[in-house]
Amino acid sequence: MRVTATTDAPPATDADTIVVGVFEDDGIKHDHSGGLQALVDSGEAKRGLRKLAVTHADGRRYIVAGLGGRDDFGPEEARVVAAAVLGRAKELGTTTLCWEVPHHVSDAVVAGLVEGTLLAAYTYREFKEPESGGIDALILSAHHELNPAAAVAGAEATNRARDLQNRPANVLTPSALAERAAELSGVSVEVLDRAGLEAAGMGAFAAVARGTEEEPRLITISYAPADAVGPHLGFVGKAVTFDSGGISIKPAAKMHEMKFDMSGGAAVLEAVGAIAALSLPVRVTGVVGATENLPDGRAMKPGDIVRAKNGVSIEINNTDAEGRLVLADCLTHAIDQGAERLVDLATLTGAMVVALGRTYAGLLSSDDEWAGAVQAAGERAGEISWRLPLHDEYDEMIKGRYADIVNSTAERGAGGITAAQFLKRFVGDVPWAHLDIAGTAYDNKKPYTPVGGAGFGVRTLIELARG
Ligand code: BES
Ligand code: MN
Ligand code: ZN
């Protein structure tokens, strides 16, 4: 969808559908068709958030969109109402949609309208007939100049991450993910294969990859602009392109969903691509750990002991706790690359889905200030997180009998926390935040997110780089 901004009034554009918003306790500002205020007065067009009414005048369609209370109308409300409008406009056969931007709203709200439209318009049809029709242009009409470029870049990067997520595991292999990374411009990309992982001493990551004939990939994406300011950011993503559980195999019922176990890696990859495309003045290294987790003849077995790159020995008591093994070596690698602040994104634990459902991602961090920055960036992006604690007592739960630590605790409880407590052993004293996106990465039922991949985390990382 092409997105442009104009200071022309909506009727002066070539839009076939014009959206005019109305706040509670307010009227229509510019009654272009002459009948919009009457529609509101009659009660047919309602002011509540997401309420829509349609009318026609001068050979065009008008959608009157309820915006709710002005004081409550923030970026997330803008995304939500824009998604509702997009849905209705699609049904009506709109090809060019023009939003009359409500007066006196912030740039973040304008960005929300753009994001909500582009995110809601996303469909994944690679293996189906393409949809006929569809909206090809969005015009923002406002009294002042607007620049929607950053919002467009964030939404399009989110949609590209969704494409990677939705692709089945027989297509989106670790090497396919590395090929996608190689397409990014403005960054340099380095890739390690199985032999490279083993040679680098990444025994934890390599153990996961042993159970599959599909080649693993450690993808390092480096963005180093000359005008970089602030700390070197390290973004680390879990990209298990299919998680069968390995020898500790998962039940069949929902196993197909485990093609989404690469969601953190997809978010990192597309976020760094967007940060480079926007030329943000910040040094970023993206590290994506990509492998399948399968139970082949050479697969890691419960009880196996491996050594991670930082020297820590790990008893693998459950081969389904593979994400933390991959991330362990990826975090060490990010620090070796010079990262001074770390964020990892991972569909890491079912326990996090039990704790927070699909609304909040779990946030665990070794540093209050950095946790605050990550949480605030997520808030701006509409990707909210809830902080959970780390504590030395949880360290007792991951103590190993035969090695330094275990990848899966004997005692039940606090599964999302003990996973993070495990990761903490690999970050040294670099400020680090872990986002467990198991509940939010796909099927998160946001009004602007179709079923399947949500692209969760892409815009949080872009916001972090911007801040
Ligand atoms: N990829 C899964 C976590 C997951 C579960 C993501 C459901 C999305 C939805 C992860 O690799 C896993 O299997 N974790 C185990 C850890 C356990 C064995 C300690 C889990 O959560 O059951
Ligand atoms: Mn698993
Ligand atoms: Zn997994």
PDB file of C-alpha atoms in Angstrom, residues 156 214 364 412 430:
ATOM      1  CA  GLU A 156       6.275  -2.888   6.749  1.00  0.00           C
ATOM      2  CA  GLU A 214      19.003 -29.268   8.195  1.00  0.00           C
ATOM      3  CA  LEU A 364      12.944 -10.098  32.894  1.00  0.00           C
ATOM      4  CA  ARG A 412       7.830 -27.359  39.072  1.00  0.00           C
ATOM      5  CA  VAL A 430      26.089  -6.259  30.462  1.00  0.00           C
TER       6      VAL A 430
END
